[in-house]
PDB file of C-alpha atoms in Angstrom:
ATOM      1  CA  ILE A   1     -19.390  13.952   5.417  1.00  0.00           C
ATOM      2  CA  GLU A   2     -17.326  10.788   4.987  1.00  0.00           C
ATOM      3  CA  GLU A   3     -15.661  11.347   8.389  1.00  0.00           C
ATOM      4  CA  LEU A   4     -19.031  11.891  10.079  1.00  0.00           C
ATOM      5  CA  ILE A   5     -20.908   8.873   8.682  1.00  0.00           C
ATOM      6  CA  LYS A   6     -18.139   6.255   8.874  1.00  0.00           C
ATOM      7  CA  ASP A   7     -19.112   3.226  10.996  1.00  0.00           C
ATOM      8  CA  ASP A   8     -15.603   3.046  12.496  1.00  0.00           C
ATOM      9  CA  ARG A   9     -14.084   6.532  12.750  1.00  0.00           C
ATOM     10  CA  TRP A  10     -10.747   5.182  14.051  1.00  0.00           C
ATOM     11  CA  SER A  11     -10.160   2.817  11.118  1.00  0.00           C
ATOM     12  CA  VAL A  12      -7.475   3.841   8.601  1.00  0.00           C
ATOM     13  CA  PHE A  13      -9.352   2.057   5.820  1.00  0.00           C
ATOM     14  CA  PRO A  14     -11.749   4.145   3.710  1.00  0.00           C
ATOM     15  CA  GLU A  15     -15.370   3.042   4.185  1.00  0.00           C
ATOM     16  CA  LEU A  16     -16.916   5.135   1.397  1.00  0.00           C
ATOM     17  CA  LEU A  17     -15.869   5.172  -2.236  1.00  0.00           C
ATOM     18  CA  ASN A  18     -15.212   8.542  -3.876  1.00  0.00           C
ATOM     19  CA  SER A  19     -15.098   9.044  -7.616  1.00  0.00           C
ATOM     20  CA  GLU A  20     -15.071  11.785 -10.251  1.00  0.00           C
ATOM     21  CA  LYS A  21     -16.192   9.403 -13.009  1.00  0.00           C
ATOM     22  CA  PRO A  22     -19.905   9.440 -13.944  1.00  0.00           C
ATOM     23  CA  ASP A  23     -19.783   5.864 -15.285  1.00  0.00           C
ATOM     24  CA  SER A  24     -18.475   4.523 -11.939  1.00  0.00           C
ATOM     25  CA  VAL A  25     -21.156   6.369  -9.956  1.00  0.00           C
ATOM     26  CA  ALA A  26     -23.898   5.252 -12.375  1.00  0.00           C
ATOM     27  CA  ALA A  27     -22.701   1.642 -12.092  1.00  0.00           C
ATOM     28  CA  ASN A  28     -22.819   1.862  -8.285  1.00  0.00           C
ATOM     29  CA  LEU A  29     -26.349   3.305  -8.402  1.00  0.00           C
ATOM     30  CA  LEU A  30     -27.459   0.448 -10.650  1.00  0.00           C
ATOM     31  CA  GLU A  31     -26.036  -2.011  -8.100  1.00  0.00           C
ATOM     32  CA  GLY A  32     -28.285  -0.518  -5.419  1.00  0.00           C
ATOM     33  CA  ARG A  33     -25.859   1.846  -3.706  1.00  0.00           C
ATOM     34  CA  VAL A  34     -26.406   5.426  -2.591  1.00  0.00           C
ATOM     35  CA  ALA A  35     -24.569   8.382  -4.173  1.00  0.00           C
ATOM     36  CA  ILE A  36     -23.861  11.518  -2.104  1.00  0.00           C
ATOM     37  CA  LEU A  37     -23.287  14.711  -4.096  1.00  0.00           C
ATOM     38  CA  VAL A  38     -22.196  18.021  -2.562  1.00  0.00           C
ATOM     39  CA  ASP A  39     -22.564  21.331  -4.364  1.00  0.00           C
ATOM     40  CA  GLY A  40     -19.186  22.692  -5.440  1.00  0.00           C
ATOM     41  CA  SER A  41     -17.303  19.372  -5.197  1.00  0.00           C
ATOM     42  CA  SER A  42     -16.403  17.276  -8.233  1.00  0.00           C
ATOM     43  CA  TYR A  43     -16.200  14.121  -6.091  1.00  0.00           C
ATOM     44  CA  VAL A  44     -19.175  11.870  -5.391  1.00  0.00           C
ATOM     45  CA  LEU A  45     -19.314   9.492  -2.419  1.00  0.00           C
ATOM     46  CA  THR A  46     -20.970   6.107  -2.920  1.00  0.00           C
ATOM     47  CA  ALA A  47     -21.996   3.836  -0.072  1.00  0.00           C
ATOM     48  CA  PRO A  48     -21.770   1.118   1.039  1.00  0.00           C
ATOM     49  CA  ALA A  49     -18.233   0.432  -0.243  1.00  0.00           C
ATOM     50  CA  LEU A  50     -16.540  -2.973  -0.063  1.00  0.00           C
ATOM     51  CA  PHE A  51     -12.814  -3.705   0.198  1.00  0.00           C
ATOM     52  CA  VAL A  52     -12.720  -5.324  -3.266  1.00  0.00           C
ATOM     53  CA  GLU A  53     -14.107  -2.157  -4.876  1.00  0.00           C
ATOM     54  CA  PHE A  54     -11.046  -0.142  -3.894  1.00  0.00           C
ATOM     55  CA  LEU A  55      -8.910  -2.412  -6.098  1.00  0.00           C
ATOM     56  CA  GLN A  56     -11.208  -2.165  -9.118  1.00  0.00           C
ATOM     57  CA  VAL A  57     -11.290   0.427 -11.890  1.00  0.00           C
ATOM     58  CA  SER A  58     -13.960   1.127 -14.487  1.00  0.00           C
ATOM     59  CA  GLU A  59     -11.536   0.150 -17.274  1.00  0.00           C
ATOM     60  CA  ASP A  60     -11.782  -3.472 -16.067  1.00  0.00           C
ATOM     61  CA  TYR A  61     -15.240  -3.665 -17.650  1.00  0.00           C
ATOM     62  CA  TYR A  62     -13.957  -2.611 -21.075  1.00  0.00           C
ATOM     63  CA  HIS A  63     -11.633  -5.612 -21.469  1.00  0.00           C
ATOM     64  CA  GLN A  64     -12.168  -9.336 -21.909  1.00  0.00           C
ATOM     65  CA  PHE A  65     -12.878 -11.017 -18.547  1.00  0.00           C
ATOM     66  CA  ILE A  66      -9.670 -13.109 -18.652  1.00  0.00           C
ATOM     67  CA  VAL A  67      -7.509  -9.990 -19.092  1.00  0.00           C
ATOM     68  CA  SER A  68      -9.410  -8.026 -16.429  1.00  0.00           C
ATOM     69  CA  THR A  69      -9.161 -10.909 -13.943  1.00  0.00           C
ATOM     70  CA  PHE A  70      -5.403 -11.156 -14.514  1.00  0.00           C
ATOM     71  CA  ILE A  71      -4.970  -7.397 -13.985  1.00  0.00           C
ATOM     72  CA  ARG A  72      -7.018  -7.530 -10.765  1.00  0.00           C
ATOM     73  CA  ILE A  73      -4.876 -10.398  -9.456  1.00  0.00           C
ATOM     74  CA  LEU A  74      -1.820  -8.234 -10.227  1.00  0.00           C
ATOM     75  CA  ARG A  75      -3.338  -5.403  -8.162  1.00  0.00           C
ATOM     76  CA  TYR A  76      -3.957  -7.695  -5.198  1.00  0.00           C
ATOM     77  CA  SER A  77      -0.378  -8.987  -5.466  1.00  0.00           C
ATOM     78  CA  ALA A  78       0.920  -5.400  -5.602  1.00  0.00           C
ATOM     79  CA  THR A  79      -1.076  -4.553  -2.440  1.00  0.00           C
ATOM     80  CA  PHE A  80       0.524  -7.467  -0.565  1.00  0.00           C
ATOM     81  CA  LEU A  81       3.994  -6.506  -1.826  1.00  0.00           C
ATOM     82  CA  THR A  82       3.506  -2.880  -0.732  1.00  0.00           C
ATOM     83  CA  LEU A  83       2.442  -4.004   2.725  1.00  0.00           C
ATOM     84  CA  PHE A  84       4.930  -6.795   3.427  1.00  0.00           C
ATOM     85  CA  VAL A  85       8.170  -6.457   1.408  1.00  0.00           C
ATOM     86  CA  PRO A  86       9.987  -3.999   3.760  1.00  0.00           C
ATOM     87  CA  ALA A  87       8.771  -5.888   6.868  1.00  0.00           C
ATOM     88  CA  LEU A  88       9.963  -9.226   5.445  1.00  0.00           C
ATOM     89  CA  TYR A  89      13.339  -7.693   4.534  1.00  0.00           C
ATOM     90  CA  ILE A  90      13.815  -6.405   8.097  1.00  0.00           C
ATOM     91  CA  SER A  91      12.665  -9.619   9.808  1.00  0.00           C
ATOM     92  CA  LEU A  92      14.754 -11.933   7.609  1.00  0.00           C
ATOM     93  CA  LEU A  93      17.956  -9.881   7.956  1.00  0.00           C
ATOM     94  CA  THR A  94      17.524  -9.206  11.676  1.00  0.00           C
ATOM     95  CA  PHE A  95      16.175 -12.492  13.047  1.00  0.00           C
ATOM     96  CA  HIS A  96      15.873 -15.218  10.402  1.00  0.00           C
ATOM     97  CA  GLN A  97      19.066 -15.274   8.332  1.00  0.00           C
ATOM     98  CA  GLU A  98      18.820 -19.089   8.104  1.00  0.00           C
ATOM     99  CA  MET A  99      15.752 -18.710   5.859  1.00  0.00           C
ATOM    100  CA  ILE A 100      17.758 -16.857   3.171  1.00  0.00           C
ATOM    101  CA  PRO A 101      19.566 -19.111   0.625  1.00  0.00           C
ATOM    102  CA  THR A 102      23.307 -19.175   1.373  1.00  0.00           C
ATOM    103  CA  PRO A 103      24.569 -17.606  -1.919  1.00  0.00           C
ATOM    104  CA  LEU A 104      22.045 -14.761  -1.548  1.00  0.00           C
ATOM    105  CA  LEU A 105      22.932 -14.285   2.129  1.00  0.00           C
ATOM    106  CA  ILE A 106      26.648 -14.039   1.271  1.00  0.00           C
ATOM    107  CA  SER A 107      25.843 -11.482  -1.442  1.00  0.00           C
ATOM    108  CA  ILE A 108      23.709  -9.387   0.948  1.00  0.00           C
ATOM    109  CA  ALA A 109      26.342  -9.638   3.722  1.00  0.00           C
ATOM    110  CA  SER A 110      29.078  -8.429   1.360  1.00  0.00           C
ATOM    111  CA  GLN A 111      26.909  -5.466   0.271  1.00  0.00           C
ATOM    112  CA  ARG A 112      26.093  -4.556   3.882  1.00  0.00           C
ATOM    113  CA  GLU A 113      29.748  -4.622   4.937  1.00  0.00           C
ATOM    114  CA  GLY A 114      30.590  -1.157   6.228  1.00  0.00           C
ATOM    115  CA  VAL A 115      26.948   0.009   6.411  1.00  0.00           C
ATOM    116  CA  PRO A 116      26.638   1.793   9.793  1.00  0.00           C
ATOM    117  CA  PHE A 117      22.892   1.260  10.340  1.00  0.00           C
ATOM    118  CA  PRO A 118      20.894  -1.874  11.216  1.00  0.00           C
ATOM    119  CA  ALA A 119      18.348  -3.111   8.659  1.00  0.00           C
ATOM    120  CA  PHE A 120      15.405  -1.416  10.404  1.00  0.00           C
ATOM    121  CA  ILE A 121      16.959   2.085  10.496  1.00  0.00           C
ATOM    122  CA  GLU A 122      18.146   1.646   6.907  1.00  0.00           C
ATOM    123  CA  ALA A 123      14.660   0.678   5.702  1.00  0.00           C
ATOM    124  CA  ILE A 124      12.888   3.436   7.671  1.00  0.00           C
ATOM    125  CA  LEU A 125      15.308   6.072   6.310  1.00  0.00           C
ATOM    126  CA  MET A 126      14.757   5.007   2.709  1.00  0.00           C
ATOM    127  CA  GLU A 127      10.981   4.679   3.076  1.00  0.00           C
ATOM    128  CA  VAL A 128      10.641   8.123   4.690  1.00  0.00           C
ATOM    129  CA  VAL A 129      12.864   9.732   2.037  1.00  0.00           C
ATOM    130  CA  PHE A 130      10.798   8.150  -0.735  1.00  0.00           C
ATOM    131  CA  GLU A 131       7.523   9.281   0.870  1.00  0.00           C
ATOM    132  CA  ILE A 132       8.899  12.846   1.053  1.00  0.00           C
ATOM    133  CA  LEU A 133       9.938  12.648  -2.610  1.00  0.00           C
ATOM    134  CA  ARG A 134       6.530  11.346  -3.611  1.00  0.00           C
ATOM    135  CA  GLU A 135       4.746  14.127  -1.700  1.00  0.00           C
ATOM    136  CA  ALA A 136       7.096  16.727  -3.215  1.00  0.00           C
ATOM    137  CA  GLY A 137       6.426  15.325  -6.694  1.00  0.00           C
ATOM    138  CA  ILE A 138       2.660  15.681  -6.168  1.00  0.00           C
ATOM    139  CA  ARG A 139       2.965  19.312  -5.003  1.00  0.00           C
ATOM    140  CA  MET A 140       5.276  20.393  -7.826  1.00  0.00           C
ATOM    141  CA  PRO A 141       4.048  21.386 -11.312  1.00  0.00           C
ATOM    142  CA  ARG A 142       2.782  18.336 -13.191  1.00  0.00           C
ATOM    143  CA  ALA A 143       5.335  18.678 -16.005  1.00  0.00           C
ATOM    144  CA  ILE A 144       8.308  18.154 -13.682  1.00  0.00           C
ATOM    145  CA  GLY A 145       6.713  16.513 -10.611  1.00  0.00           C
ATOM    146  CA  SER A 146       6.958  12.894 -11.782  1.00  0.00           C
ATOM    147  CA  ALA A 147      10.456  13.421 -13.176  1.00  0.00           C
ATOM    148  CA  ILE A 148      11.668  14.934  -9.881  1.00  0.00           C
ATOM    149  CA  SER A 149      10.309  12.044  -7.780  1.00  0.00           C
ATOM    150  CA  ILE A 150      11.764   9.306 -10.031  1.00  0.00           C
ATOM    151  CA  VAL A 151      15.125  10.968 -10.743  1.00  0.00           C
ATOM    152  CA  GLY A 152      15.431  12.129  -7.131  1.00  0.00           C
ATOM    153  CA  ALA A 153      14.889   8.608  -5.812  1.00  0.00           C
ATOM    154  CA  LEU A 154      17.404   7.110  -8.268  1.00  0.00           C
ATOM    155  CA  VAL A 155      20.077   9.751  -7.655  1.00  0.00           C
ATOM    156  CA  LEU A 156      19.656   9.710  -3.865  1.00  0.00           C
ATOM    157  CA  GLY A 157      19.641   5.914  -3.734  1.00  0.00           C
ATOM    158  CA  GLN A 158      22.729   5.547  -5.910  1.00  0.00           C
ATOM    159  CA  ALA A 159      24.612   8.277  -4.027  1.00  0.00           C
ATOM    160  CA  ALA A 160      23.717   6.747  -0.640  1.00  0.00           C
ATOM    161  CA  VAL A 161      24.917   3.291  -1.774  1.00  0.00           C
ATOM    162  CA  GLN A 162      28.218   4.703  -3.079  1.00  0.00           C
ATOM    163  CA  ALA A 163      28.687   6.654   0.149  1.00  0.00           C
ATOM    164  CA  GLY A 164      28.257   3.427   2.138  1.00  0.00           C
ATOM    165  CA  ILE A 165      25.282   4.759   4.122  1.00  0.00           C
ATOM    166  CA  ILE A 166      22.875   2.072   2.872  1.00  0.00           C
ATOM    167  CA  SER A 167      23.143  -1.207   0.959  1.00  0.00           C
ATOM    168  CA  ALA A 168      22.003  -1.788  -2.617  1.00  0.00           C
ATOM    169  CA  VAL A 169      19.478  -4.417  -1.459  1.00  0.00           C
ATOM    170  CA  ILE A 170      17.397  -1.875   0.449  1.00  0.00           C
ATOM    171  CA  VAL A 171      17.219   0.335  -2.664  1.00  0.00           C
ATOM    172  CA  ILE A 172      15.776  -2.625  -4.593  1.00  0.00           C
ATOM    173  CA  THR A 173      13.368  -3.409  -1.727  1.00  0.00           C
ATOM    174  CA  VAL A 174      12.092   0.179  -1.467  1.00  0.00           C
ATOM    175  CA  SER A 175      11.797   0.414  -5.271  1.00  0.00           C
ATOM    176  CA  ILE A 176       9.657  -2.755  -5.437  1.00  0.00           C
ATOM    177  CA  THR A 177       7.476  -1.402  -2.624  1.00  0.00           C
ATOM    178  CA  ALA A 178       7.093   2.021  -4.268  1.00  0.00           C
ATOM    179  CA  ILE A 179       6.279   0.655  -7.728  1.00  0.00           C
ATOM    180  CA  SER A 180       3.751  -1.779  -6.223  1.00  0.00           C
ATOM    181  CA  SER A 181       2.054   1.040  -4.299  1.00  0.00           C
ATOM    182  CA  PHE A 182       1.383   2.889  -7.570  1.00  0.00           C
ATOM    183  CA  ALA A 183      -0.655  -0.121  -8.768  1.00  0.00           C
ATOM    184  CA  ILE A 184      -3.304   0.504  -6.060  1.00  0.00           C
ATOM    185  CA  PRO A 185      -5.923   2.535  -7.985  1.00  0.00           C
ATOM    186  CA  ASN A 186      -7.675   4.212  -5.040  1.00  0.00           C
ATOM    187  CA  TYR A 187      -5.720   6.979  -3.284  1.00  0.00           C
ATOM    188  CA  SER A 188      -7.474   6.527   0.087  1.00  0.00           C
ATOM    189  CA  MET A 189      -6.715   2.806   0.136  1.00  0.00           C
ATOM    190  CA  SER A 190      -3.122   3.495  -0.954  1.00  0.00           C
ATOM    191  CA  ASN A 191      -2.709   5.863   2.026  1.00  0.00           C
ATOM    192  CA  ALA A 192      -4.037   3.218   4.437  1.00  0.00           C
ATOM    193  CA  ILE A 193      -1.602   0.595   3.079  1.00  0.00           C
ATOM    194  CA  ARG A 194       1.322   3.068   3.294  1.00  0.00           C
ATOM    195  CA  TYR A 195       0.485   3.822   6.929  1.00  0.00           C
ATOM    196  CA  LEU A 196       0.172   0.140   7.910  1.00  0.00           C
ATOM    197  CA  ARG A 197       3.485  -0.645   6.179  1.00  0.00           C
ATOM    198  CA  PHE A 198       5.379   1.376   8.797  1.00  0.00           C
ATOM    199  CA  ILE A 199       3.580  -0.401  11.664  1.00  0.00           C
ATOM    200  CA  LEU A 200       4.497  -3.790  10.166  1.00  0.00           C
ATOM    201  CA  MET A 201       8.120  -2.645   9.827  1.00  0.00           C
ATOM    202  CA  ILE A 202       8.220  -1.789  13.549  1.00  0.00           C
ATOM    203  CA  LEU A 203       6.668  -5.180  14.416  1.00  0.00           C
ATOM    204  CA  ALA A 204       9.223  -6.931  12.165  1.00  0.00           C
ATOM    205  CA  ALA A 205      12.132  -5.102  13.848  1.00  0.00           C
ATOM    206  CA  THR A 206      10.783  -6.018  17.298  1.00  0.00           C
ATOM    207  CA  PHE A 207       9.506  -9.599  16.921  1.00  0.00           C
ATOM    208  CA  GLY A 208      10.692 -10.793  13.485  1.00  0.00           C
ATOM    209  CA  LEU A 209       8.368 -12.906  11.320  1.00  0.00           C
ATOM    210  CA  PHE A 210       6.244 -13.597  14.396  1.00  0.00           C
ATOM    211  CA  GLY A 211       5.461  -9.867  14.583  1.00  0.00           C
ATOM    212  CA  VAL A 212       4.702  -9.686  10.844  1.00  0.00           C
ATOM    213  CA  PHE A 213       2.176 -12.528  11.089  1.00  0.00           C
ATOM    214  CA  ILE A 214       0.621 -11.059  14.248  1.00  0.00           C
ATOM    215  CA  GLY A 215       0.212  -7.796  12.288  1.00  0.00           C
ATOM    216  CA  LEU A 216      -1.365  -9.680   9.356  1.00  0.00           C
ATOM    217  CA  ILE A 217      -3.825 -11.434  11.700  1.00  0.00           C
ATOM    218  CA  VAL A 218      -4.791  -8.155  13.405  1.00  0.00           C
ATOM    219  CA  ILE A 219      -5.316  -6.405  10.034  1.00  0.00           C
ATOM    220  CA  THR A 220      -7.447  -9.326   8.784  1.00  0.00           C
ATOM    221  CA  LEU A 221      -9.549  -9.373  11.968  1.00  0.00           C
ATOM    222  CA  HIS A 222     -10.018  -5.602  11.738  1.00  0.00           C
ATOM    223  CA  LEU A 223     -11.115  -5.858   8.087  1.00  0.00           C
ATOM    224  CA  CYS A 224     -13.603  -8.595   9.043  1.00  0.00           C
ATOM    225  CA  LYS A 225     -14.961  -6.462  11.896  1.00  0.00           C
ATOM    226  CA  ILE A 226     -15.543  -3.102  10.201  1.00  0.00           C
ATOM    227  CA  LYS A 227     -18.659  -2.309   8.213  1.00  0.00           C
ATOM    228  CA  SER A 228     -19.538   0.256   5.571  1.00  0.00           C
ATOM    229  CA  ILE A 229     -22.985   1.695   6.361  1.00  0.00           C
ATOM    230  CA  GLY A 230     -23.900  -1.597   8.042  1.00  0.00           C
ATOM    231  CA  VAL A 231     -22.542  -3.885   5.284  1.00  0.00           C
ATOM    232  CA  PRO A 232     -19.534  -6.118   6.188  1.00  0.00           C
ATOM    233  CA  TYR A 233     -16.407  -4.633   4.562  1.00  0.00           C
ATOM    234  CA  LEU A 234     -15.073  -7.958   3.253  1.00  0.00           C
ATOM    235  CA  THR A 235     -18.353  -9.039   1.618  1.00  0.00           C
ATOM    236  CA  PRO A 236     -18.552 -11.671   0.138  1.00  0.00           C
ATOM    237  CA  ILE A 237     -15.299 -13.081   1.604  1.00  0.00           C
ATOM    238  CA  ALA A 238     -16.044 -12.312   5.281  1.00  0.00           C
TER     239      ALA A 238
END
């Protein structure tokens, strides 16, 4: 149903909110939205859905407003980190070394000595491996799934650094990106950000920071253009 009633079927961003929590659905109904229930499914779609809603959770309303606001700002920061950290790493190391402070640049250069791959290939390899580990962790039994994904990433990263295949900096970069992605509460939005991250990495490897900012502008324009059941997606910002 969500696929069929989306305003923009080719957009990677989710345009309807799905939830299993009765309090979230009730709150959306009270705000004038429509809830779509299907027999046999525990998920309920609510429409229209705004971009800001995908970074909110019902627990925000059970805390003091100062605390909830701070946590929401953290989520927005985590979304930006997930999207841009690997792309910035690639663009700075490939095209804009002069923007990195000299002591840090010397440290990175010494770590990358003997690494056979350029920054882009190194980052893509690590990101793909982590995505495979994350997917494997989800499919495995819950008791060992999370342990496998975390331990697997640590062991693989450490072994790859010691073998001289990748540098330690890329392990830190991928770790920051992965941890930040877990702070995005909505799975559909998290998938969209993960997909766009790879496109930004390709733009960074091709055009440097110029490509990253072009990507940011295109994403922003796309978010301003799309609508959820006729309501602008970035309301009230748009």
